[in-house]
């Protein structure tokens, strides 16, 4: 068992990683902190706030869909993203009312925290717009 919170198993993981590492050239320059596009970074920041705000309730069933990335005149960016809820019957249709209610109640916390972090990470003002939708059959099949 590995736990970053208690440190359990971290020593074993470190030992394993060191045995698996092979000498070679660095693939990324020392000054580069990341090589991901800003939209991917934004999705990951939002996902991390989903996990913080929902904890054990729903984060594994929610999907994210990027709807828009709009450059603003003031140098900021507007990011539109939809959180997709699983359909009630698994094949389409509306989500369970209780699931939707939980997401609606916690969505403002996700948006506020993620918006603040995104402004810091991207180094400019961010207007984050989150909405709720329902996964369709193609979404549940991973298409």
JSON list of C-alpha atoms in Angstrom, two decimals:
[
{"chain": "A", "resi": 1, "resn": "UNK", "atom": "CA", "xyz": [0.00, 0.00, 0.00]},
{"chain": "A", "resi": 2, "resn": "UNK", "atom": "CA", "xyz": [1.26, 3.44, -0.94]},
{"chain": "A", "resi": 3, "resn": "UNK", "atom": "CA", "xyz": [0.18, 6.60, 0.84]},
{"chain": "A", "resi": 4, "resn": "UNK", "atom": "CA", "xyz": [1.58, 10.06, 0.25]},
{"chain": "A", "resi": 5, "resn": "UNK", "atom": "CA", "xyz": [-0.38, 11.27, 3.25]},
{"chain": "A", "resi": 6, "resn": "UNK", "atom": "CA", "xyz": [1.22, 8.88, 5.77]},
{"chain": "A", "resi": 7, "resn": "UNK", "atom": "CA", "xyz": [4.38, 8.00, 3.83]},
{"chain": "A", "resi": 8, "resn": "UNK", "atom": "CA", "xyz": [3.59, 4.28, 3.82]},
{"chain": "A", "resi": 9, "resn": "UNK", "atom": "CA", "xyz": [5.34, 2.52, 0.95]},
{"chain": "A", "resi": 10, "resn": "UNK", "atom": "CA", "xyz": [7.15, 5.63, -0.28]},
{"chain": "A", "resi": 11, "resn": "UNK", "atom": "CA", "xyz": [10.58, 4.20, 0.53]},
{"chain": "A", "resi": 12, "resn": "UNK", "atom": "CA", "xyz": [9.81, 1.01, -1.41]},
{"chain": "A", "resi": 13, "resn": "UNK", "atom": "CA", "xyz": [8.51, 3.00, -4.37]},
{"chain": "A", "resi": 14, "resn": "UNK", "atom": "CA", "xyz": [11.62, 5.20, -4.37]},
{"chain": "A", "resi": 15, "resn": "UNK", "atom": "CA", "xyz": [13.86, 2.14, -4.29]},
{"chain": "A", "resi": 16, "resn": "UNK", "atom": "CA", "xyz": [11.93, 0.56, -7.18]},
{"chain": "A", "resi": 17, "resn": "UNK", "atom": "CA", "xyz": [12.06, 3.76, -9.27]},
{"chain": "A", "resi": 18, "resn": "UNK", "atom": "CA", "xyz": [15.82, 4.02, -8.73]},
{"chain": "A", "resi": 19, "resn": "UNK", "atom": "CA", "xyz": [16.36, 0.42, -9.86]},
{"chain": "A", "resi": 20, "resn": "UNK", "atom": "CA", "xyz": [14.25, 1.03, -13.00]},
{"chain": "A", "resi": 21, "resn": "UNK", "atom": "CA", "xyz": [15.97, 4.31, -13.96]},
{"chain": "A", "resi": 22, "resn": "UNK", "atom": "CA", "xyz": [18.53, 4.03, -16.75]},
{"chain": "A", "resi": 23, "resn": "UNK", "atom": "CA", "xyz": [21.29, 6.52, -17.48]},
{"chain": "A", "resi": 24, "resn": "UNK", "atom": "CA", "xyz": [20.80, 8.60, -20.60]},
{"chain": "A", "resi": 25, "resn": "UNK", "atom": "CA", "xyz": [20.34, 12.11, -21.92]},
{"chain": "A", "resi": 26, "resn": "UNK", "atom": "CA", "xyz": [17.62, 14.30, -20.48]},
{"chain": "A", "resi": 27, "resn": "UNK", "atom": "CA", "xyz": [14.60, 14.51, -22.76]},
{"chain": "A", "resi": 28, "resn": "UNK", "atom": "CA", "xyz": [13.59, 17.95, -21.49]},
{"chain": "A", "resi": 29, "resn": "UNK", "atom": "CA", "xyz": [15.87, 20.93, -20.79]},
{"chain": "A", "resi": 30, "resn": "UNK", "atom": "CA", "xyz": [16.52, 21.78, -17.15]},
{"chain": "A", "resi": 31, "resn": "UNK", "atom": "CA", "xyz": [14.70, 25.13, -17.43]},
{"chain": "A", "resi": 32, "resn": "UNK", "atom": "CA", "xyz": [11.45, 23.61, -18.73]},
{"chain": "A", "resi": 33, "resn": "UNK", "atom": "CA", "xyz": [8.85, 23.06, -16.02]},
{"chain": "A", "resi": 34, "resn": "UNK", "atom": "CA", "xyz": [6.28, 21.42, -18.31]},
{"chain": "A", "resi": 35, "resn": "UNK", "atom": "CA", "xyz": [5.66, 20.74, -21.95]},
{"chain": "A", "resi": 36, "resn": "UNK", "atom": "CA", "xyz": [1.91, 20.33, -21.93]},
{"chain": "A", "resi": 37, "resn": "UNK", "atom": "CA", "xyz": [-0.37, 22.66, -23.89]},
{"chain": "A", "resi": 38, "resn": "UNK", "atom": "CA", "xyz": [-2.27, 25.18, -21.74]},
{"chain": "A", "resi": 39, "resn": "UNK", "atom": "CA", "xyz": [-5.63, 23.45, -22.42]},
{"chain": "A", "resi": 40, "resn": "UNK", "atom": "CA", "xyz": [-4.31, 20.16, -21.04]},
{"chain": "A", "resi": 41, "resn": "UNK", "atom": "CA", "xyz": [-2.92, 21.97, -18.00]},
{"chain": "A", "resi": 42, "resn": "UNK", "atom": "CA", "xyz": [-6.29, 23.65, -17.46]},
{"chain": "A", "resi": 43, "resn": "UNK", "atom": "CA", "xyz": [-8.12, 20.31, -17.65]},
{"chain": "A", "resi": 44, "resn": "UNK", "atom": "CA", "xyz": [-5.75, 18.77, -15.11]},
{"chain": "A", "resi": 45, "resn": "UNK", "atom": "CA", "xyz": [-6.12, 21.69, -12.69]},
{"chain": "A", "resi": 46, "resn": "UNK", "atom": "CA", "xyz": [-9.92, 21.47, -12.94]},
{"chain": "A", "resi": 47, "resn": "UNK", "atom": "CA", "xyz": [-9.76, 17.69, -12.46]},
{"chain": "A", "resi": 48, "resn": "UNK", "atom": "CA", "xyz": [-7.65, 18.11, -9.31]},
{"chain": "A", "resi": 49, "resn": "UNK", "atom": "CA", "xyz": [-10.27, 20.48, -7.87]},
{"chain": "A", "resi": 50, "resn": "UNK", "atom": "CA", "xyz": [-13.04, 18.03, -8.75]},
{"chain": "A", "resi": 51, "resn": "UNK", "atom": "CA", "xyz": [-11.25, 15.41, -6.67]},
{"chain": "A", "resi": 52, "resn": "UNK", "atom": "CA", "xyz": [-10.70, 17.86, -3.80]},
{"chain": "A", "resi": 53, "resn": "UNK", "atom": "CA", "xyz": [-14.32, 18.99, -3.68]},
{"chain": "A", "resi": 54, "resn": "UNK", "atom": "CA", "xyz": [-16.08, 15.68, -4.31]},
{"chain": "A", "resi": 55, "resn": "UNK", "atom": "CA", "xyz": [-13.67, 13.35, -2.50]},
{"chain": "A", "resi": 56, "resn": "UNK", "atom": "CA", "xyz": [-15.17, 9.86, -2.50]},
{"chain": "A", "resi": 57, "resn": "UNK", "atom": "CA", "xyz": [-18.58, 10.66, -3.94]},
{"chain": "A", "resi": 58, "resn": "UNK", "atom": "CA", "xyz": [-18.39, 11.19, -7.67]},
{"chain": "A", "resi": 59, "resn": "UNK", "atom": "CA", "xyz": [-15.03, 12.05, -9.21]},
{"chain": "A", "resi": 60, "resn": "UNK", "atom": "CA", "xyz": [-14.58, 8.69, -10.89]},
{"chain": "A", "resi": 61, "resn": "UNK", "atom": "CA", "xyz": [-17.88, 8.91, -12.76]},
{"chain": "A", "resi": 62, "resn": "UNK", "atom": "CA", "xyz": [-17.53, 12.50, -14.00]},
{"chain": "A", "resi": 63, "resn": "UNK", "atom": "CA", "xyz": [-16.06, 13.22, -17.42]},
{"chain": "A", "resi": 64, "resn": "UNK", "atom": "CA", "xyz": [-14.77, 16.57, -18.63]},
{"chain": "A", "resi": 65, "resn": "UNK", "atom": "CA", "xyz": [-15.40, 18.12, -22.02]},
{"chain": "A", "resi": 66, "resn": "UNK", "atom": "CA", "xyz": [-13.65, 21.27, -23.19]},
{"chain": "A", "resi": 67, "resn": "UNK", "atom": "CA", "xyz": [-16.11, 23.60, -24.87]},
{"chain": "A", "resi": 68, "resn": "UNK", "atom": "CA", "xyz": [-14.01, 26.67, -25.47]},
{"chain": "A", "resi": 69, "resn": "UNK", "atom": "CA", "xyz": [-10.79, 28.59, -25.00]},
{"chain": "A", "resi": 70, "resn": "UNK", "atom": "CA", "xyz": [-11.25, 32.27, -25.79]},
{"chain": "A", "resi": 71, "resn": "UNK", "atom": "CA", "xyz": [-8.43, 34.82, -25.71]},
{"chain": "A", "resi": 72, "resn": "UNK", "atom": "CA", "xyz": [-9.67, 38.06, -24.15]},
{"chain": "A", "resi": 73, "resn": "UNK", "atom": "CA", "xyz": [-8.68, 41.63, -25.07]},
{"chain": "A", "resi": 74, "resn": "UNK", "atom": "CA", "xyz": [-7.33, 42.25, -21.56]},
{"chain": "A", "resi": 75, "resn": "UNK", "atom": "CA", "xyz": [-4.77, 39.42, -21.97]},
{"chain": "A", "resi": 76, "resn": "UNK", "atom": "CA", "xyz": [-6.85, 36.97, -20.00]},
{"chain": "A", "resi": 77, "resn": "UNK", "atom": "CA", "xyz": [-8.54, 33.81, -21.17]},
{"chain": "A", "resi": 78, "resn": "UNK", "atom": "CA", "xyz": [-12.07, 32.42, -20.84]},
{"chain": "A", "resi": 79, "resn": "UNK", "atom": "CA", "xyz": [-12.17, 28.65, -20.42]},
{"chain": "A", "resi": 80, "resn": "UNK", "atom": "CA", "xyz": [-15.51, 26.87, -20.88]},
{"chain": "A", "resi": 81, "resn": "UNK", "atom": "CA", "xyz": [-15.70, 23.30, -19.69]},
{"chain": "A", "resi": 82, "resn": "UNK", "atom": "CA", "xyz": [-18.61, 20.93, -19.13]},
{"chain": "A", "resi": 83, "resn": "UNK", "atom": "CA", "xyz": [-18.71, 18.23, -16.48]},
{"chain": "A", "resi": 84, "resn": "UNK", "atom": "CA", "xyz": [-20.54, 15.24, -17.91]},
{"chain": "A", "resi": 85, "resn": "UNK", "atom": "CA", "xyz": [-22.61, 13.13, -15.51]},
{"chain": "A", "resi": 86, "resn": "UNK", "atom": "CA", "xyz": [-23.29, 9.45, -16.17]},
{"chain": "A", "resi": 87, "resn": "UNK", "atom": "CA", "xyz": [-26.80, 8.75, -17.49]},
{"chain": "A", "resi": 88, "resn": "UNK", "atom": "CA", "xyz": [-29.28, 7.23, -15.06]},
{"chain": "A", "resi": 89, "resn": "UNK", "atom": "CA", "xyz": [-29.76, 4.03, -17.03]},
{"chain": "A", "resi": 90, "resn": "UNK", "atom": "CA", "xyz": [-26.24, 3.75, -18.46]},
{"chain": "A", "resi": 91, "resn": "UNK", "atom": "CA", "xyz": [-27.32, 4.17, -22.09]},
{"chain": "A", "resi": 92, "resn": "UNK", "atom": "CA", "xyz": [-28.36, 7.79, -22.33]},
{"chain": "A", "resi": 93, "resn": "UNK", "atom": "CA", "xyz": [-31.01, 10.07, -20.98]},
{"chain": "A", "resi": 94, "resn": "UNK", "atom": "CA", "xyz": [-30.86, 12.33, -17.94]},
{"chain": "A", "resi": 95, "resn": "UNK", "atom": "CA", "xyz": [-28.56, 11.79, -14.97]},
{"chain": "A", "resi": 96, "resn": "UNK", "atom": "CA", "xyz": [-29.92, 10.83, -11.57]},
{"chain": "A", "resi": 97, "resn": "UNK", "atom": "CA", "xyz": [-31.43, 13.82, -9.81]},
{"chain": "A", "resi": 98, "resn": "UNK", "atom": "CA", "xyz": [-29.38, 13.13, -6.66]},
{"chain": "A", "resi": 99, "resn": "UNK", "atom": "CA", "xyz": [-26.14, 13.05, -8.64]},
{"chain": "A", "resi": 100, "resn": "UNK", "atom": "CA", "xyz": [-26.98, 16.28, -10.42]},
{"chain": "A", "resi": 101, "resn": "UNK", "atom": "CA", "xyz": [-27.88, 17.93, -7.09]},
{"chain": "A", "resi": 102, "resn": "UNK", "atom": "CA", "xyz": [-24.52, 17.02, -5.56]},
{"chain": "A", "resi": 103, "resn": "UNK", "atom": "CA", "xyz": [-22.62, 18.35, -8.57]},
{"chain": "A", "resi": 104, "resn": "UNK", "atom": "CA", "xyz": [-24.68, 21.56, -8.69]},
{"chain": "A", "resi": 105, "resn": "UNK", "atom": "CA", "xyz": [-24.04, 22.15, -4.99]},
{"chain": "A", "resi": 106, "resn": "UNK", "atom": "CA", "xyz": [-20.26, 21.71, -5.24]},
{"chain": "A", "resi": 107, "resn": "UNK", "atom": "CA", "xyz": [-19.60, 23.12, -8.71]},
{"chain": "A", "resi": 108, "resn": "UNK", "atom": "CA", "xyz": [-19.05, 26.69, -7.43]},
{"chain": "A", "resi": 109, "resn": "UNK", "atom": "CA", "xyz": [-16.27, 25.45, -5.11]},
{"chain": "A", "resi": 110, "resn": "UNK", "atom": "CA", "xyz": [-14.59, 23.65, -8.01]},
{"chain": "A", "resi": 111, "resn": "UNK", "atom": "CA", "xyz": [-14.84, 26.73, -10.22]},
{"chain": "A", "resi": 112, "resn": "UNK", "atom": "CA", "xyz": [-13.55, 29.16, -7.62]},
{"chain": "A", "resi": 113, "resn": "UNK", "atom": "CA", "xyz": [-10.55, 27.06, -6.58]},
{"chain": "A", "resi": 114, "resn": "UNK", "atom": "CA", "xyz": [-9.63, 26.00, -10.11]},
{"chain": "A", "resi": 115, "resn": "UNK", "atom": "CA", "xyz": [-10.02, 29.56, -11.44]},
{"chain": "A", "resi": 116, "resn": "UNK", "atom": "CA", "xyz": [-7.62, 30.94, -8.83]},
{"chain": "A", "resi": 117, "resn": "UNK", "atom": "CA", "xyz": [-5.06, 28.21, -9.45]},
{"chain": "A", "resi": 118, "resn": "UNK", "atom": "CA", "xyz": [-5.33, 28.56, -13.24]},
{"chain": "A", "resi": 119, "resn": "UNK", "atom": "CA", "xyz": [-4.68, 32.31, -13.01]},
{"chain": "A", "resi": 120, "resn": "UNK", "atom": "CA", "xyz": [-1.50, 31.56, -11.05]},
{"chain": "A", "resi": 121, "resn": "UNK", "atom": "CA", "xyz": [-0.37, 28.70, -13.31]},
{"chain": "A", "resi": 122, "resn": "UNK", "atom": "CA", "xyz": [-1.08, 30.50, -16.59]},
{"chain": "A", "resi": 123, "resn": "UNK", "atom": "CA", "xyz": [0.14, 33.85, -15.30]},
{"chain": "A", "resi": 124, "resn": "UNK", "atom": "CA", "xyz": [-2.88, 35.81, -16.49]},
{"chain": "A", "resi": 125, "resn": "UNK", "atom": "CA", "xyz": [-6.52, 36.44, -15.60]},
{"chain": "A", "resi": 126, "resn": "UNK", "atom": "CA", "xyz": [-8.77, 33.42, -16.11]},
{"chain": "A", "resi": 127, "resn": "UNK", "atom": "CA", "xyz": [-12.54, 33.41, -16.40]},
{"chain": "A", "resi": 128, "resn": "UNK", "atom": "CA", "xyz": [-13.59, 29.81, -15.81]},
{"chain": "A", "resi": 129, "resn": "UNK", "atom": "CA", "xyz": [-17.11, 28.81, -16.85]},
{"chain": "A", "resi": 130, "resn": "UNK", "atom": "CA", "xyz": [-18.20, 25.33, -15.76]},
{"chain": "A", "resi": 131, "resn": "UNK", "atom": "CA", "xyz": [-21.48, 23.73, -16.76]},
{"chain": "A", "resi": 132, "resn": "UNK", "atom": "CA", "xyz": [-23.16, 20.35, -16.27]},
{"chain": "A", "resi": 133, "resn": "UNK", "atom": "CA", "xyz": [-24.21, 17.91, -18.97]},
{"chain": "A", "resi": 134, "resn": "UNK", "atom": "CA", "xyz": [-24.97, 14.21, -19.33]},
{"chain": "A", "resi": 135, "resn": "UNK", "atom": "CA", "xyz": [-22.75, 11.65, -21.01]},
{"chain": "A", "resi": 136, "resn": "UNK", "atom": "CA", "xyz": [-24.16, 10.19, -24.19]},
{"chain": "A", "resi": 137, "resn": "UNK", "atom": "CA", "xyz": [-23.68, 6.59, -25.38]},
{"chain": "A", "resi": 138, "resn": "UNK", "atom": "CA", "xyz": [-20.50, 7.50, -27.31]},
{"chain": "A", "resi": 139, "resn": "UNK", "atom": "CA", "xyz": [-19.01, 9.11, -24.17]},
{"chain": "A", "resi": 140, "resn": "UNK", "atom": "CA", "xyz": [-19.59, 6.03, -22.02]},
{"chain": "A", "resi": 141, "resn": "UNK", "atom": "CA", "xyz": [-17.96, 3.78, -24.62]},
{"chain": "A", "resi": 142, "resn": "UNK", "atom": "CA", "xyz": [-14.85, 5.95, -24.68]},
{"chain": "A", "resi": 143, "resn": "UNK", "atom": "CA", "xyz": [-15.42, 7.20, -28.25]}
]
